[in-house]
Coordinates of C-alpha atoms and ligand atoms in Angstrom, one line a residue:
X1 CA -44.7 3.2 -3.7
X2 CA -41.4 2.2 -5.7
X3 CA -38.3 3.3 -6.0
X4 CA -36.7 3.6 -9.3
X5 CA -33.2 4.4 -10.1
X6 CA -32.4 7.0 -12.8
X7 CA -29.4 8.3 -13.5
X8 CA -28.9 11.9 -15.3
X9 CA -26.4 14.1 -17.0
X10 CA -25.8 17.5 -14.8
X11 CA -27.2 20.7 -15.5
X12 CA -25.7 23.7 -16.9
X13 CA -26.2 26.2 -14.3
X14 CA -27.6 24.6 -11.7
X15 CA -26.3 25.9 -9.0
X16 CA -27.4 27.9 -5.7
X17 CA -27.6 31.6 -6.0
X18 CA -28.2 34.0 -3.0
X19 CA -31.4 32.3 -1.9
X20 CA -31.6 28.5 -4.0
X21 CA -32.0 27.7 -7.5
X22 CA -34.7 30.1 -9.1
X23 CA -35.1 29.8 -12.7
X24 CA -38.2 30.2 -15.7
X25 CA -40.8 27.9 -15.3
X26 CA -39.8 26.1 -18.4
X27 CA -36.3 25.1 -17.0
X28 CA -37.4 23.5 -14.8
X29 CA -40.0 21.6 -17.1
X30 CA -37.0 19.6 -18.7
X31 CA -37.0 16.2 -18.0
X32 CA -35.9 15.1 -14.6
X33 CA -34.1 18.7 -14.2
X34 CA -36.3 19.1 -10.7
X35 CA -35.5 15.6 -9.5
X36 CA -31.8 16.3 -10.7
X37 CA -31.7 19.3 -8.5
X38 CA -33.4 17.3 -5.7
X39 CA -31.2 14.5 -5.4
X40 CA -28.4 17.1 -5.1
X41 CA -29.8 18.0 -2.0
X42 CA -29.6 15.0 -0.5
X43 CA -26.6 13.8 -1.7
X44 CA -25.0 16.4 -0.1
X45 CA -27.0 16.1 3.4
X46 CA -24.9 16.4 6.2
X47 CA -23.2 13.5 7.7
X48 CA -25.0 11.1 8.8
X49 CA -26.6 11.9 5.5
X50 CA -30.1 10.9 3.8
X51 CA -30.8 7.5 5.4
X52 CA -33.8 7.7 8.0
X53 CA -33.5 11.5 7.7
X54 CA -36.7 13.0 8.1
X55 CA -37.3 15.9 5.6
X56 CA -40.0 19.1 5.5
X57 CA -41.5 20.3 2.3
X58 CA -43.6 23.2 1.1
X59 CA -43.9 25.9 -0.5
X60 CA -45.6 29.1 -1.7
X61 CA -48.4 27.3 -4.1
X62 CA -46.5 27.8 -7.3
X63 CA -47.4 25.5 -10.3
X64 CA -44.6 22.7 -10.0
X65 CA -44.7 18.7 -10.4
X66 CA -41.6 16.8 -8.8
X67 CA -41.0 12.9 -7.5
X68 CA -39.6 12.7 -4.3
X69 CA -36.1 10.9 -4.5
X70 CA -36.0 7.9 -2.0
X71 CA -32.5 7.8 -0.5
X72 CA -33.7 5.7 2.3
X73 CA -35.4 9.0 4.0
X74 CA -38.1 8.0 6.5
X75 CA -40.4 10.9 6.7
X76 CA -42.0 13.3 4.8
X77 CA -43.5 16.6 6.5
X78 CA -46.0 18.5 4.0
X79 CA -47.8 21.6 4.5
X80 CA -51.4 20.7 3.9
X81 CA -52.3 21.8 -0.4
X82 CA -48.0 22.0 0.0
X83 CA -48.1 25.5 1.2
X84 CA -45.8 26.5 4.1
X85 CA -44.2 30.1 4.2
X86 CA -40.5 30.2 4.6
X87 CA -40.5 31.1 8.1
X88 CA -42.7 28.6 9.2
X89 CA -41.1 26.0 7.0
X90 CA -38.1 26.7 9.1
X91 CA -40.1 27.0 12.4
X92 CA -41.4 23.5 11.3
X93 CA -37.8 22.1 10.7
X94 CA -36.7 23.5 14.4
X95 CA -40.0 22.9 16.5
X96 CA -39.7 18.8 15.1
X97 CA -36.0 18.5 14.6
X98 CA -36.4 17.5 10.7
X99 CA -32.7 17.4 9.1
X100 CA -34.0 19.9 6.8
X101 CA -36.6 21.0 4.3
X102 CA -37.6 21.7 0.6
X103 CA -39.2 25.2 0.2
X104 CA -40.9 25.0 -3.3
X105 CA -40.7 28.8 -3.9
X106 CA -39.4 31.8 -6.3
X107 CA -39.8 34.1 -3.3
X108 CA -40.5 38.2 -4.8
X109 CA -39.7 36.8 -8.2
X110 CA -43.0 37.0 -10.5
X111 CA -44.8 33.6 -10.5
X112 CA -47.0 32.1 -13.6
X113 CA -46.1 29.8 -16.2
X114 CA -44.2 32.7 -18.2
X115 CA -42.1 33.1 -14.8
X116 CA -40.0 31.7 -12.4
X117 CA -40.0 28.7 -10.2
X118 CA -37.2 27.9 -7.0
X119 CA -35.7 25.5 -4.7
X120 CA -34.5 26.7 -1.6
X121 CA -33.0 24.1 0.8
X122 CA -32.4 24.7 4.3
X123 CA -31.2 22.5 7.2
X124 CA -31.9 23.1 10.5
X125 CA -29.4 26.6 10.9
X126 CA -30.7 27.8 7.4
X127 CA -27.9 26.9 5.3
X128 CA -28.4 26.0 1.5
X129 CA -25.7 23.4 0.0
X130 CA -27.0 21.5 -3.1
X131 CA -25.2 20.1 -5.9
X132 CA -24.7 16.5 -7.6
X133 CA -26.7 14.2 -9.6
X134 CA -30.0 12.4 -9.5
X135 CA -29.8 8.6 -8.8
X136 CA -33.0 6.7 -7.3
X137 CA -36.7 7.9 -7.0
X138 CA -39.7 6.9 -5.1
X139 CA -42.9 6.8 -6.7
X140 CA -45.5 7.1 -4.3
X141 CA -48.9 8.8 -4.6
X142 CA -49.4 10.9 -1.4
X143 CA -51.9 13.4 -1.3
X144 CA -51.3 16.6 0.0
X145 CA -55.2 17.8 1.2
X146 CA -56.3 16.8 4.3
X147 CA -53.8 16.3 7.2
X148 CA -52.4 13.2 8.6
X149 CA -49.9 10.5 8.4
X150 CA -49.7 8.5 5.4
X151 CA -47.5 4.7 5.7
X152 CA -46.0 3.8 2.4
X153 CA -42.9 0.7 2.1
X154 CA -40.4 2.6 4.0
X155 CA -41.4 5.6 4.8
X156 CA -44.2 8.0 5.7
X157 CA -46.3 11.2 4.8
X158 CA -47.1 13.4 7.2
X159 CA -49.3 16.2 6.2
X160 CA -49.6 19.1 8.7
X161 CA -51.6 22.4 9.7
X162 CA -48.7 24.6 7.9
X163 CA -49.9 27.4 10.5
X164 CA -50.3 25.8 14.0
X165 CA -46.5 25.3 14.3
X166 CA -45.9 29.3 13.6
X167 CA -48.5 30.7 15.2
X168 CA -47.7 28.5 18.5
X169 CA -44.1 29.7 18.1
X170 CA -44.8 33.7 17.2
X171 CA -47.2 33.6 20.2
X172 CA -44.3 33.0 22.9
X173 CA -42.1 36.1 21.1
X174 CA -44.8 38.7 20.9
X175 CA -46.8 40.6 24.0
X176 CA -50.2 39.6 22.6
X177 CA -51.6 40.8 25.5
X178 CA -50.7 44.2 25.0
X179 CA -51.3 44.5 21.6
X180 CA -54.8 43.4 22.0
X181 CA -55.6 46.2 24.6
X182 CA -53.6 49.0 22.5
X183 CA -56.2 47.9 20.1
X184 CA -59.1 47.9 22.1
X185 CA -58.0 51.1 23.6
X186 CA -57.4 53.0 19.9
X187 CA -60.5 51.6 17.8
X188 CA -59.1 54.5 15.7
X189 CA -55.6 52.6 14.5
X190 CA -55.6 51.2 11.6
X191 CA -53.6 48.5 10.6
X192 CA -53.7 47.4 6.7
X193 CA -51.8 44.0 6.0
X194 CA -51.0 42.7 2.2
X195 CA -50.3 39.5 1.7
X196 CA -53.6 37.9 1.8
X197 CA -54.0 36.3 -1.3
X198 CA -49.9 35.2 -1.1
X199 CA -48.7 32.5 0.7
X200 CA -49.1 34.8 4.3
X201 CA -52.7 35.1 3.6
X202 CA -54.0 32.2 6.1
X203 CA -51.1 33.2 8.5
X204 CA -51.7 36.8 8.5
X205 CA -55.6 36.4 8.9
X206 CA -54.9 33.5 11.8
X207 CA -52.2 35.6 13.4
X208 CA -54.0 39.5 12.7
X209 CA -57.6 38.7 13.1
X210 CA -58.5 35.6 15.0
X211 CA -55.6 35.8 17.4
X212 CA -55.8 40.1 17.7
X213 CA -58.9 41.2 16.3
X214 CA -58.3 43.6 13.8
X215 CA -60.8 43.6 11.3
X216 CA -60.2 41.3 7.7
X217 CA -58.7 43.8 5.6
X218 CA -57.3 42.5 2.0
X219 CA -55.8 44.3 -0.8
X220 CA -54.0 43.1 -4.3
X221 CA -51.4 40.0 -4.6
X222 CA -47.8 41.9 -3.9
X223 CA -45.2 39.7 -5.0
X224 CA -42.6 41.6 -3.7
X225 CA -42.9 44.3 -1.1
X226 CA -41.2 47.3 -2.5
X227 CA -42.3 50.9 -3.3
X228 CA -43.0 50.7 -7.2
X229 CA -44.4 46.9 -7.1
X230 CA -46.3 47.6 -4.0
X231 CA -48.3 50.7 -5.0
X232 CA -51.6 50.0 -4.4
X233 CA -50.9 49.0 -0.7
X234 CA -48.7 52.8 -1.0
X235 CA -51.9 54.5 -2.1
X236 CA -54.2 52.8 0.1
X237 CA -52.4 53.7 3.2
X238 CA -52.0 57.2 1.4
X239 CA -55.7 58.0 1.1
X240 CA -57.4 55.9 4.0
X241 CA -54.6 57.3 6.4
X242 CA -53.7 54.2 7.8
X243 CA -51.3 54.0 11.0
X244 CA -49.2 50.8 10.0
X245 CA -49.3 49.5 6.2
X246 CA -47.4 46.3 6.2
X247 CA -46.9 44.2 3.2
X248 CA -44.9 40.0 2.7
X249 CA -43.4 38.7 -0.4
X250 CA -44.6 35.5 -1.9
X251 CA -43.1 33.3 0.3
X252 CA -43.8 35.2 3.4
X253 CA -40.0 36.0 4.4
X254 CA -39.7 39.4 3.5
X255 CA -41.9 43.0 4.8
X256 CA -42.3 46.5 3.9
X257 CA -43.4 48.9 6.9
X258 CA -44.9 52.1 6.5
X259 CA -47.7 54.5 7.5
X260 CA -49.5 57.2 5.6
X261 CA -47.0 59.6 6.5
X262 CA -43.7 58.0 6.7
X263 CA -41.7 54.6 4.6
X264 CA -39.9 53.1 6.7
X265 CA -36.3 51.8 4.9
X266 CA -35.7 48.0 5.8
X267 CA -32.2 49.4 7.3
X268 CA -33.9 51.6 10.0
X269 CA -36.6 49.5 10.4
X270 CA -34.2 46.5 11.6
X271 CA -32.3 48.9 14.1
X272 CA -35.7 49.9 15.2
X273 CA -36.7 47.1 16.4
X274 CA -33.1 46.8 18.4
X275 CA -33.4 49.4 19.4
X276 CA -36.9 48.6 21.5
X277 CA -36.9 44.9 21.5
X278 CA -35.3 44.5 25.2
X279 CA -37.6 46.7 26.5
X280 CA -40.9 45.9 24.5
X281 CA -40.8 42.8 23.0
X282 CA -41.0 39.0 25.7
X283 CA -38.2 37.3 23.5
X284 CA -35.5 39.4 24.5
X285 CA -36.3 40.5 28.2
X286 CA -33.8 38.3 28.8
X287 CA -31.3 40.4 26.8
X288 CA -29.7 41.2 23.1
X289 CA -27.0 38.3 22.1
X290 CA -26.2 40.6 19.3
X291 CA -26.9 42.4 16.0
X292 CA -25.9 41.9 12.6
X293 CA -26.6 43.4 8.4
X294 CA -25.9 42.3 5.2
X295 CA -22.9 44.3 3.8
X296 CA -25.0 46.4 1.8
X297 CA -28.2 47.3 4.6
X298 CA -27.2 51.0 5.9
X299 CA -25.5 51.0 9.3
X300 CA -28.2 52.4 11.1
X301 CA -28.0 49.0 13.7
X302 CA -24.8 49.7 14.3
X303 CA -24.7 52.7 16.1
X304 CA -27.5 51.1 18.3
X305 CA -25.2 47.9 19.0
X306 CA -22.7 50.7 20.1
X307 CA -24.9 52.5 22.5
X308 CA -26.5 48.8 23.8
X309 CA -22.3 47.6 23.8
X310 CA -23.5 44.5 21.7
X311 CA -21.4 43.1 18.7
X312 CA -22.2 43.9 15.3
X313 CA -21.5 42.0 12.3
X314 CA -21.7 42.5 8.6
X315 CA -22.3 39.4 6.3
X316 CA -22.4 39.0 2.7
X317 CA -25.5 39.5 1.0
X318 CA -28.4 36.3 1.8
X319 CA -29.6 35.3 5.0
X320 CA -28.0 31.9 5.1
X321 CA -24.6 34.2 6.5
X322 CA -26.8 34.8 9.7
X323 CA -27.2 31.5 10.4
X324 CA -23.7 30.2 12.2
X325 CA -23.8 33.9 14.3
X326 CA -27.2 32.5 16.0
X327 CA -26.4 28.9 16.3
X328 CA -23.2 30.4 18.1
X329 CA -25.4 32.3 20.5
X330 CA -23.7 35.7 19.2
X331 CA -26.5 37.3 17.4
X332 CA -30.5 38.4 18.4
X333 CA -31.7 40.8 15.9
X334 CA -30.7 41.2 12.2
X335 CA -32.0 41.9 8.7
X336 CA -30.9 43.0 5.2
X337 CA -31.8 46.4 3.2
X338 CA -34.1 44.1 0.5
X339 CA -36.9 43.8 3.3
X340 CA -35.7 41.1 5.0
X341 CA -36.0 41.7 9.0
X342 CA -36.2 38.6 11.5
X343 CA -34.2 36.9 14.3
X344 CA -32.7 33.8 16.2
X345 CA -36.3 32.5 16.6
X346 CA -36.1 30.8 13.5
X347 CA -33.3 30.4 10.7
X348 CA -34.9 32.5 7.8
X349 CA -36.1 36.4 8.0
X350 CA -39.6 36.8 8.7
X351 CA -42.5 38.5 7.0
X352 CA -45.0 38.4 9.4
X353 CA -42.2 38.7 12.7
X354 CA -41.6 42.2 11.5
X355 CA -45.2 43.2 11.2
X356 CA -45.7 42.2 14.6
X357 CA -42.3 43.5 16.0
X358 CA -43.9 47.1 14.7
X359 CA -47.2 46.4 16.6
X360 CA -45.4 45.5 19.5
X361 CA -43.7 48.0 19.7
X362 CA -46.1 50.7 18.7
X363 CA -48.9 49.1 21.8
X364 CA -45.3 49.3 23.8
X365 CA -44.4 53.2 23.1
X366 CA -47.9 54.1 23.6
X367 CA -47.8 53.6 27.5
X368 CA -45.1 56.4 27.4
X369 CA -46.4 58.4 25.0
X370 CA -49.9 58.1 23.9
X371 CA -49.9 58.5 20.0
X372 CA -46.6 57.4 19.5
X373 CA -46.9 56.9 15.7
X374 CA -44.9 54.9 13.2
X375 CA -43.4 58.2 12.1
X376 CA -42.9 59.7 15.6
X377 CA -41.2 57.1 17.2
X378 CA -38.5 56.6 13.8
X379 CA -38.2 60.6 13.8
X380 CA -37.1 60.5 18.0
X381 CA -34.7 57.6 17.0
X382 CA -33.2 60.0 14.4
X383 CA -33.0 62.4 16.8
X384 CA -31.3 60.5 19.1
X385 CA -28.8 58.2 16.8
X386 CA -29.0 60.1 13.6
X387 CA -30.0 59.7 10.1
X388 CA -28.5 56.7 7.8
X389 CA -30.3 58.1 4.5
X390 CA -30.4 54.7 2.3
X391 CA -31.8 54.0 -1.2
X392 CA -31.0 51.0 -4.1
X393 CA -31.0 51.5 -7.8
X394 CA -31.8 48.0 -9.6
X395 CA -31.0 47.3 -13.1
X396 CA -32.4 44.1 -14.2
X397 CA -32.4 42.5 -17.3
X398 CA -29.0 43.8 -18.2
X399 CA -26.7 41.8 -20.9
X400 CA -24.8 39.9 -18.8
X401 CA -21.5 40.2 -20.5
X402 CA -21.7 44.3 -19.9
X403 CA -22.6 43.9 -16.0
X404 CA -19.8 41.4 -15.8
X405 CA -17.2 44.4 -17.1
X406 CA -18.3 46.5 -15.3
X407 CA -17.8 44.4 -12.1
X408 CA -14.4 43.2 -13.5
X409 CA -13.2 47.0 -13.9
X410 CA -14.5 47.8 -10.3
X411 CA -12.9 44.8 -8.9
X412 CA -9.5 46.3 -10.3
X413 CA -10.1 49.2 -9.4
X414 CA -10.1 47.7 -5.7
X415 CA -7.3 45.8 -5.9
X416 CA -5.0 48.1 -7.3
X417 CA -5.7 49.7 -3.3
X418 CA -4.8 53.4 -3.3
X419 CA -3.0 54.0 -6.6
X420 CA -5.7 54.2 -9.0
X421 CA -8.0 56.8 -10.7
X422 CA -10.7 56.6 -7.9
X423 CA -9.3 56.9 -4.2
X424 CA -8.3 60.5 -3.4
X425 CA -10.8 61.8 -6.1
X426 CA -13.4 63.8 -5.2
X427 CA -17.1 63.0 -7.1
X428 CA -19.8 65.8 -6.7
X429 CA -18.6 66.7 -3.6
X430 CA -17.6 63.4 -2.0
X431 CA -14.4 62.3 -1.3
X432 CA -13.0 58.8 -1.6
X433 CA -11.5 57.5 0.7
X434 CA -11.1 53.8 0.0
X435 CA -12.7 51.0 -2.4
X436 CA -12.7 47.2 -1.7
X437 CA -14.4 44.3 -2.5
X438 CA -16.0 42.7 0.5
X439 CA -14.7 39.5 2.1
X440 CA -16.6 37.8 4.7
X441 CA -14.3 36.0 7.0
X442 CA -17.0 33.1 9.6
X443 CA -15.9 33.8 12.9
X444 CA -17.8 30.7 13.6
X445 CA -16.7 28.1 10.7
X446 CA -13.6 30.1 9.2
X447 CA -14.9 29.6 5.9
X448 CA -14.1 32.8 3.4
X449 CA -16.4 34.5 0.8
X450 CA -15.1 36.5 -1.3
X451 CA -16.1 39.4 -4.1
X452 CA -19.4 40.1 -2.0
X453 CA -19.8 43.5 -3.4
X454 CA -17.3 46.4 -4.6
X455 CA -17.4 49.2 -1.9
X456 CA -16.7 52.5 -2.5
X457 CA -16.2 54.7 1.1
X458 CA -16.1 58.3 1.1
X459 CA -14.7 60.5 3.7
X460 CA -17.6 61.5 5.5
X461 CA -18.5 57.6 5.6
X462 CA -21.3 57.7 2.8
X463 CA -20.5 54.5 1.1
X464 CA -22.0 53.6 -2.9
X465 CA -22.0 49.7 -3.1
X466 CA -22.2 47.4 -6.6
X467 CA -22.8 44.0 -6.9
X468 CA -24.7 41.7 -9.3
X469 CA -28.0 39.8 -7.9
X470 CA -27.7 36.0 -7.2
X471 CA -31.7 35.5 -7.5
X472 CA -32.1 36.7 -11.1
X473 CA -34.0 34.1 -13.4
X474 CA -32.2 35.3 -16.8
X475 CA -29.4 38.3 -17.8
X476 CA -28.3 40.0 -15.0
X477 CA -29.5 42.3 -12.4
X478 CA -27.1 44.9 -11.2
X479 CA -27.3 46.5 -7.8
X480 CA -26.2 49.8 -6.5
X481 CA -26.8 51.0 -2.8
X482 CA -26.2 54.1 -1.6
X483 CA -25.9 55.8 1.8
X484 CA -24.9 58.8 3.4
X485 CA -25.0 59.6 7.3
X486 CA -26.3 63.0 8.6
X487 CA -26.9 64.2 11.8
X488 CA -28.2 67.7 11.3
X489 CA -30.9 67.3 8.9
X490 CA -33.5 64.8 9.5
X491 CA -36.3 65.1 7.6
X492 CA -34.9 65.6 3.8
X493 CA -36.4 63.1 1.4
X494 CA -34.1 60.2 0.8
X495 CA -33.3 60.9 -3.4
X496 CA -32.8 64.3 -3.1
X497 CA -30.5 63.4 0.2
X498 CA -28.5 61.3 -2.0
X499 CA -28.7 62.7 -5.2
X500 CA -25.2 63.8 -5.9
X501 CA -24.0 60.2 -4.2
X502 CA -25.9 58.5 -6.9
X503 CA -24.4 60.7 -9.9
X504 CA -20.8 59.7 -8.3
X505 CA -22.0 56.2 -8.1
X506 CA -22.7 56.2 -11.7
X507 CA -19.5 58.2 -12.7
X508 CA -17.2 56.0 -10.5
X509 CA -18.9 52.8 -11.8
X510 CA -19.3 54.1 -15.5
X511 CA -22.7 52.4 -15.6
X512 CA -23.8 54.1 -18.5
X513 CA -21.2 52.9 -21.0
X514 CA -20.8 49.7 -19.8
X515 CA -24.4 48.4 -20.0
X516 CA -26.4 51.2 -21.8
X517 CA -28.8 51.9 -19.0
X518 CA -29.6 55.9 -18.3
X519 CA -32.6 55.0 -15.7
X520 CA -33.4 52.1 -13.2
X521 CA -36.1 49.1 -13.5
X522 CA -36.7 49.9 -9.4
X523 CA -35.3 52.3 -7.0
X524 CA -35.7 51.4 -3.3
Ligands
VG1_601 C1 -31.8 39.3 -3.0 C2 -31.6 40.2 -1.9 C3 -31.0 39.5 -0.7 C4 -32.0 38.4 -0.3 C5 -32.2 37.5 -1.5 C6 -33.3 36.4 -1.2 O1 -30.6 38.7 -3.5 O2 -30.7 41.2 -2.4 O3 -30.8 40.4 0.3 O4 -31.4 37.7 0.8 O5 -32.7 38.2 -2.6 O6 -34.5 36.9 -0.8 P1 -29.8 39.2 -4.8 O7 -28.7 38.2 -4.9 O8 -30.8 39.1 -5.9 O9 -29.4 40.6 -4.5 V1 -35.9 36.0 -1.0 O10 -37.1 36.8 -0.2 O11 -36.1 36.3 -2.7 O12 -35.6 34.5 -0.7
CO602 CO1 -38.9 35.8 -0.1

């Protein structure tokens, strides 16, 4: 191995969005545009910087070719064939105190040569900082197959298990024990899990059927776990009637819980799991630090941090917000409407956590209440807190300059406080009450983020939310959330629930005009 020094002009664009840099394939096939990106990350390590730092890298088996910069780090740790899921990438990081890793990844965003490609960085509390410029570059030729530690001129390859380090970790959280007899003692239940032929298929099969003994169930590649793009996994648990359908992304971060009779929204799956965790799950016997959402994820967990007398936060859109709250000690349990669920256990949300909260705490209800179902234990936390009805209209693709207007107009809109054409209106039967545009002040580090998201809060506390993605690959992707809090009437489906919400959303927002889009790509 060598180290060569190259120096490169900046990119246009490259920058971090929500989650890293995701871009097309083909972006990142311009000359040293990886490394450039790379060597960003280093250079803006934290003190004591790159030198000696020992560094984590995988990913979730995307086509990619990058040279490691040198930088004077003295260790690299690679998932064996370079796959590690994001959770266990960051599980990695914490269980061998690596000053952060590489996660070689597009996450739900469509993979292929036609597609997209990513770089998510993450240091030990899940922060991603990267900018700069690329400067020197080993050249060493490490293989990535069979585990071990490799010695090169200054520094070493270490390739690991890119399971063992999870599975020992999710096996302290979760009551194993009880799971396996709930499953001995239903040989009825059925659990279907998709993510097998993703980056979670080796975890999932260690974790599902070596560890529990469920039987190897597969079903098709589901990049990103939502209703449309996960239909098969809908209509298998549809017609085989299974009890708990889970699906993970490609990276294995995010989940989508539901059974044959019920979907379970990301937002009440999150408070769920609160809601139980002291009681059901080992990891918290001890006690709930606290609970948290992204800005936009439906307030569900706060009313049970209320009746628990925890603190509740609300960050900006992206886990990384998260991150600060548990290194603080303030925060247990959190998650985000776009299927991301996990906890202080690791720095990222977790995929295959989730799945297992849910069986956990399905084994757990079951003691009480033999045939607790997915459905019958969400309807008696309706019953008891309430219904936080929650959906999210995606418009991707969009010409950027249109989305941008649109945002622009909102953002006025807020500013101008209670004199303008929206507050005090009232828009198919809702009444405004107040718009802003959401500002995330760190009780931890101070730091500010600002224009998180216009929100638009009606009387009764329904709330419509716009804000444009940070993950898209190309245009943009424009997001509206809506919610609407009932007490009375639990079981309505979620679009009729919220129909005349959405038609205010799109009349407050003048989507229409601005962009030319009647219908959504996705509704969630
Ligand atoms: C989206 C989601 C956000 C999530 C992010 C990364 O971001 O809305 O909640 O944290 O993806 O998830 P945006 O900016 O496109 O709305 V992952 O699984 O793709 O790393
Ligand atoms: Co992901």
């Amino acid at each position: 191995a060598s180290v060569r020094s190259i120096s490169t002009r900046p990119f246009e664009g490259q920058k971090p969005g929500t989650s890293g840099l995701r871009k097309r394939v083909a972006v990142f096939k311009q000359e040293h545009y990886t490394e450039n990106f790379v060597q960003g990350i280093f250079t803006a390590m934290p003190a004591p910087g790159p030198q000696g730092a020992t560094v984590v890298v995988g990913g979730d088996g995307r086509p990619s070719s990058a040279s490691a910069p040198g930088n004077g780090i003295a260790k690299f740790i690679i998932g064996q064939d370079g796959i590690l899921s994001t959770p266990a990438a960051s599980a990695v990081i914490r269980k061998r105190e690596a000053d952060g890793g590489i996660i070689l990844t597009a996450s739900h965003n469509a993979g292929g040569p036609e597609n997209d490609f990513g770089i998510k960085y993450n240091t030990r509390n899940g922060w991603t900082r990267a900018r700069g410029r690329h400067r020197r570059h080993l050249r060493g030729h490490a293989h990535y197959f069979r585990v071990g530690t490799q010695r090169f001129e200054g520094f070493e390859v270490e390739v690991i298990d890119p399971v063992a380090d999870y599975v020992e970790l999710i096996k302290t959280i979760f009551d194993f024990e009880l799971i396996k007899s709930f499953r001995t003692e239903h040989a009825d239940f059925k659990l279907l899990f998709d993510g097998l032929n993703g980056v979670t298929g080796p975890y999932g099969r260690r974790i599902f059927v070596e560890e529990l003994g469920f039987p190897e169930t597969l079903v098709a590649r589901t990049p990103d776990p939502n209703l449309i793009y996960a239909h098969k996994l809908v209509e298998r648990v549809e017609k085989e009637k299974i009890d708990l359908g889970a699906a993970s992304d490609g990276d294995g971060d995010r989940n989508m819980i539901i059974s044959h009779d019920w979907f379970v929204t990301p937002s009440d799956s999150v408070a769920l799991i609160a809601e139980y965790a002291e009681q059901a799950i080992p990891y918290f016997k001890g006690g709930l630090k606290g609970l948290a959402r992204s800005m936009p994820t439906s307030c569900a967990i706060d009313l049970v941090a209320k009746a628990k007398n925890l603190e509740a936060f609300e960050v900006p859109t992206g886990w990384k917000f998260f991150g600060n709250l548990m290194d603080a000690g303030r925060l247990s349990i959190c998650g985000e409407e776009s299927f991301g669920t996990g906890s202080d256990h690791i720095r990222e949300k977790d995929g295959i956590w989730a799945v297992l909260a849910w069986l956990n705490i399905i084994a757990f209800a079951n003691k009480g209440k033999p045939g607790a179902s997915v459905r019958s234990i969400m309807s008696e936390f309706h019953h008891k807190y309430g219904r936080n009805y929650f959906t999210r209209y995606d418009y991707e693709e969009v010409e950027s300059e249109g989305a941008n207007k649109m945002m622009e107009r909102l953002r006025g809109l807020a500013q101008e406080g209670g004199e303008n054409e929206v507050v005090g209106q009232t828009f198919h039967g809702y009444k405004v009450a107040k718009i802003d545009d959401f500002e995330y002040h760190d009780p931890i580090d101070h730091s500010v983020s600002k224009k998180q998201g216009v929100r638009v809060i009606f009387e009764d506390t329904s709330r419509v939310i716009f804000r444009l993605s940070g993950t898209g690959s190309h245009g943009a992707t424009v997001r509206i959330y809506i919610e609407r809090y009932d007490r009375k009437e639990l079981d309505l489906d979620a679009q009729v629930a919220l129909k005349p919400l959405v038609d205010g959303a799109l009349e407050i927002s003048k989507l229409e005009a601005f962009t030319g889009r009647k219908v959504p790509t996705v509704i969630t």
